Short mmCIF file of C-alpha atoms in Angstrom, two decimals:
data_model
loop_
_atom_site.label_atom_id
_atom_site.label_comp_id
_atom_site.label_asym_id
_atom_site.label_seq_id
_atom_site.Cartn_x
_atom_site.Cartn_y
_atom_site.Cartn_z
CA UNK A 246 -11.86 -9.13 18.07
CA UNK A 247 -8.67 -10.84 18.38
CA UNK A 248 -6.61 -10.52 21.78
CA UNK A 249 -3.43 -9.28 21.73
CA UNK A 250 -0.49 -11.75 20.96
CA UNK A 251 2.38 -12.11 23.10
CA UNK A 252 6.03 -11.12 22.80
CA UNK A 253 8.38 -13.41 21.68
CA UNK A 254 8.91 -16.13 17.97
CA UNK A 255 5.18 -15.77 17.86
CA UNK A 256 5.19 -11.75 17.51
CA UNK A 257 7.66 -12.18 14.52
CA UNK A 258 5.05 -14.35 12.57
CA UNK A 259 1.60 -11.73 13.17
CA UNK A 260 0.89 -10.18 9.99
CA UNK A 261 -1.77 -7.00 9.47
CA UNK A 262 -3.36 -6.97 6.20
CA UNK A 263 -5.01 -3.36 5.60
CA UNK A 264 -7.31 -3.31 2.83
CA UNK A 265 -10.75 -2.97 1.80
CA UNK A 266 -11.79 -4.92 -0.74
CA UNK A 267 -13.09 -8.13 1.45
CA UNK A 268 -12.55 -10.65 -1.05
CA UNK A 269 -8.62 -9.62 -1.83
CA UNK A 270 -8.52 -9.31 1.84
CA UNK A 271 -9.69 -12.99 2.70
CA UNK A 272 -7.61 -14.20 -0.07
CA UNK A 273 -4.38 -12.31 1.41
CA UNK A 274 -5.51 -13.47 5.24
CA UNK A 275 -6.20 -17.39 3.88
CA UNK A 276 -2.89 -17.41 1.88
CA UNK A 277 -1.02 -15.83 4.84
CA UNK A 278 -2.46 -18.68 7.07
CA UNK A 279 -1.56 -21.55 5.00
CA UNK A 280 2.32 -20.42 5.02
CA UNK A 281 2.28 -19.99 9.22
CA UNK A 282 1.76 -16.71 9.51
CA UNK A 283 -1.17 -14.80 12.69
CA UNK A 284 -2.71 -12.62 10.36
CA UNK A 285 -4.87 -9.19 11.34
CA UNK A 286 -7.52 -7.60 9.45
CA UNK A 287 -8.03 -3.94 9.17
CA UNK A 288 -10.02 -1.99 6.43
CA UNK A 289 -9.04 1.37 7.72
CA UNK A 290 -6.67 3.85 9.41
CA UNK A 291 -8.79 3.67 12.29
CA UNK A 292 -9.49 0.19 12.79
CA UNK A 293 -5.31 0.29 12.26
CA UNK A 294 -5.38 2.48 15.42
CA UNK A 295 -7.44 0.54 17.26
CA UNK A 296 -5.50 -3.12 16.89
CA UNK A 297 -2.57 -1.01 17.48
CA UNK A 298 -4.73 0.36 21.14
CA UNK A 299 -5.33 -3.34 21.67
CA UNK A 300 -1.56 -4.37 22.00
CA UNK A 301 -1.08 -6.34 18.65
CA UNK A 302 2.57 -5.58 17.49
CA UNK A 303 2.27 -7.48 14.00
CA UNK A 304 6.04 -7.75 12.54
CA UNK A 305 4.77 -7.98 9.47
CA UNK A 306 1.78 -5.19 7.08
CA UNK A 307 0.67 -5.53 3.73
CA UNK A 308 -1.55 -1.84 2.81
CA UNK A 309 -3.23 -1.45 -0.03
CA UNK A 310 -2.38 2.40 -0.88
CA UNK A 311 -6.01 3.28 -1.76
CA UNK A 312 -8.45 2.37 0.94
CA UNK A 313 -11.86 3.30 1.56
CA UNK A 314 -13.41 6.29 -0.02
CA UNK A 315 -10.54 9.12 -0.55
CA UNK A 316 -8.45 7.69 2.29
CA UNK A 317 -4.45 6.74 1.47
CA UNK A 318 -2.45 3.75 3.04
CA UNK A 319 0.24 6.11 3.01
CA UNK A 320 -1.16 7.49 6.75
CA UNK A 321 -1.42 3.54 8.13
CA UNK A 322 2.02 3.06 6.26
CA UNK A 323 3.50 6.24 8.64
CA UNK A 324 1.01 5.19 11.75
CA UNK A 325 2.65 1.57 11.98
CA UNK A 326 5.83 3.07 11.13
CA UNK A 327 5.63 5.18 14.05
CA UNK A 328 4.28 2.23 16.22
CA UNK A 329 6.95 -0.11 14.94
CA UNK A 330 10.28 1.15 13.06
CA UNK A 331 11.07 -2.73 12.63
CA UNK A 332 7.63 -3.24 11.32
CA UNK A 333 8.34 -4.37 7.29
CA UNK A 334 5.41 -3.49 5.29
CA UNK A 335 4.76 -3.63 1.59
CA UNK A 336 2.56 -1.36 0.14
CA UNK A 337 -0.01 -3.03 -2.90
CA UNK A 338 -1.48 -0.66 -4.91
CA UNK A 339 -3.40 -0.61 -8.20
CA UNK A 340 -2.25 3.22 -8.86
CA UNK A 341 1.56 2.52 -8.86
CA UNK A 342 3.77 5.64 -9.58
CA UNK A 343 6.80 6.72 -8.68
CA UNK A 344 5.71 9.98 -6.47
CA UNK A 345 3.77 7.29 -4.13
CA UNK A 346 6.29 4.34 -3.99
CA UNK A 347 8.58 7.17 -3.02
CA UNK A 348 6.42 8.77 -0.45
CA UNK A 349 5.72 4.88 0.34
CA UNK A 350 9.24 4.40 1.55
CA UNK A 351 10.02 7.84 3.03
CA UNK A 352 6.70 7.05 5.45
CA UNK A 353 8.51 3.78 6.63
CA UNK A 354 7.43 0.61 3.99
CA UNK A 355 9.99 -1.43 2.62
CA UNK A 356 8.60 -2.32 -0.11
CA UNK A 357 6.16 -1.05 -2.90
CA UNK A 358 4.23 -3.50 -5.10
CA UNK A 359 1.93 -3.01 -8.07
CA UNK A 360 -1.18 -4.91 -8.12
CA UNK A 361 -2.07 -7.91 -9.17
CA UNK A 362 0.88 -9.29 -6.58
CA UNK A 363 0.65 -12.85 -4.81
CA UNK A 364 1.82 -14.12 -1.78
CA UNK A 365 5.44 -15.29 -3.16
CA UNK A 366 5.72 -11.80 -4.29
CA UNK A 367 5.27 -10.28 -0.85
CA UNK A 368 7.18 -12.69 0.81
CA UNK A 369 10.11 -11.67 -1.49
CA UNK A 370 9.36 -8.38 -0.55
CA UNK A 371 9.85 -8.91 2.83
CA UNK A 372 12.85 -10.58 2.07
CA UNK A 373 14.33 -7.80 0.31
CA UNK A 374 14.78 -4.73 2.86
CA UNK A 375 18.46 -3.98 1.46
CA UNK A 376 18.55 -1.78 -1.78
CA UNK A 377 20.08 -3.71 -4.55
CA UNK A 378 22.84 -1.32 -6.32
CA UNK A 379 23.41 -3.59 -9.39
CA UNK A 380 20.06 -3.20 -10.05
CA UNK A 381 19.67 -2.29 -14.18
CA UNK A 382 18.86 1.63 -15.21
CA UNK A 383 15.93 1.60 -17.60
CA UNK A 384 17.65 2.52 -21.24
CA UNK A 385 14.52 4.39 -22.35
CA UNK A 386 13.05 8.16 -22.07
CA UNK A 387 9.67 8.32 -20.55
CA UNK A 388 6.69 8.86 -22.91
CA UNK A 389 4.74 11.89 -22.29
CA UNK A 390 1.66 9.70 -20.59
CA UNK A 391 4.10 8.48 -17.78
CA UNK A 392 5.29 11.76 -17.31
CA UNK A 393 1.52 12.70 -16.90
CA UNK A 394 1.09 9.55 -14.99
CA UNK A 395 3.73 10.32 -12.79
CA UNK A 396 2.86 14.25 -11.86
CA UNK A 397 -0.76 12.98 -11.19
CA UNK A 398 0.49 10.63 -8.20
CA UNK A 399 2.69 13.25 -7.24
CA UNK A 400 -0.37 15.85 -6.80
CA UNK A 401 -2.08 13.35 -5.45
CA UNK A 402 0.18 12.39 -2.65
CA UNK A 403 0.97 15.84 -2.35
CA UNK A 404 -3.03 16.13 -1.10
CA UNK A 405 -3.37 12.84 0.63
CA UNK A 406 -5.41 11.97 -1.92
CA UNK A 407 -7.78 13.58 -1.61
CA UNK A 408 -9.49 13.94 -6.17
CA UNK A 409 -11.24 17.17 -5.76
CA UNK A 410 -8.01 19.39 -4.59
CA UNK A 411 -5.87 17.10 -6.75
CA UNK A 412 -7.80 17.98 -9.74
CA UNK A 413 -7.83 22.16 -8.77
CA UNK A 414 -4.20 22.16 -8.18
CA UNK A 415 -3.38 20.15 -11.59
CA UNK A 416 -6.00 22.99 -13.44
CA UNK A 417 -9.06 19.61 -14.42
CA UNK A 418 -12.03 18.87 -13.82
CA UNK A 419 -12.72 16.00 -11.33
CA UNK A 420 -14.52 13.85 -13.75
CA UNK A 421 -11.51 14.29 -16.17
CA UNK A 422 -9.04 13.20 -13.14
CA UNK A 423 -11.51 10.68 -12.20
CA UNK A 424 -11.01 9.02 -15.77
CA UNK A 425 -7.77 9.14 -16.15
CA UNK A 426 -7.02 7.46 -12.67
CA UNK A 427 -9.90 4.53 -13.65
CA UNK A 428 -8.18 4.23 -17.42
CA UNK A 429 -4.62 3.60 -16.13
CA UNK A 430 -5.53 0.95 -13.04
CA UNK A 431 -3.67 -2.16 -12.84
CA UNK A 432 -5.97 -4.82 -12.53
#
């Protein structure tokens, strides 16, 4: 375990990196270290909770959005929130939508990034807490597979993701929602 850190230019500089695939993890924690940042490990909401029950106050969280299991990021994402408004974390996900980088930044994140992302990228996230209003409008309709895309994530968020109700409530079967979540993942 590590002990809590203290206040001060050191606090600024701790980093919590929630998410369960070890060897994106260790990647994340190594790259993190080489550029000066503390950097805390966490694979769940609870183990979250309990660095948070320790006294870490990391300035910084990267969350992967789907963690072990069912679970969502989204809850560690509001729980740090909660802990620490001034907290910037960037969400990583491989099932990027609009319903959950919404949700995302409603819950307290400042940023929302699609998988595969790098270091530089989540440093320029961090970077970038101020909405950008020149940013361009996308010229084109949305096909009828992002739309389906799009009310998927919603349903899902809508039921913390949890497959089994999101499937019910969109009238599938679980296998079908199962395959259509594996068939659109960023990798």
């Amino acid at each position: 375990m590590n002990p809590p850190i203290e206040e001060g230019a050191d606090a600024r500089r701790l980093l919590l990196v929630v998410e369960d695939d070890e060897s994106l993890s260790q990647s994340l924690v190594r790259s993190f270290e080489r550029r000066g940042y503390r950097v805390l490990r966490a694979a769940s909401l609870e183990s979250v909770e309990a660095l948070l029950a320790q006294g870490h106050a990391p300035g910084y969280a990267v969350v992967d959005l789907k963690l072990q299991g069912e679970a969502s990021g989204l809850a560690c994402v509001q729980r740090l929130h909660a802990h620490a408004p001034g907290m910037l974390i960037v969400v990583l996900t491989g099932f990027a939508s609009i319903a959950t980088a919404v949700e995302a930044v409603k819950l307290g994140a400042c940023h929302y990034l699609a998988k595969p992302s790098n270091t530089d990228d989540i440093e320029r996230a961090f970077a970038r807490t101020e909405g950008d209003v020149e940013a361009a409008l996308a010229p084109r309709q949305a096909s009828i597979k992002t739309l389906e895309w799009e009310r998927i994530h919603e349903v899902l968020a809508a039921t913390n993701f949890n497959i089994s109700e999101t499937a019910r409530r969109l009238g599938m079967h679980r296998r079908t929602l199962a395959r259509k979540l594996e068939k659109r993942q960023v990798r």
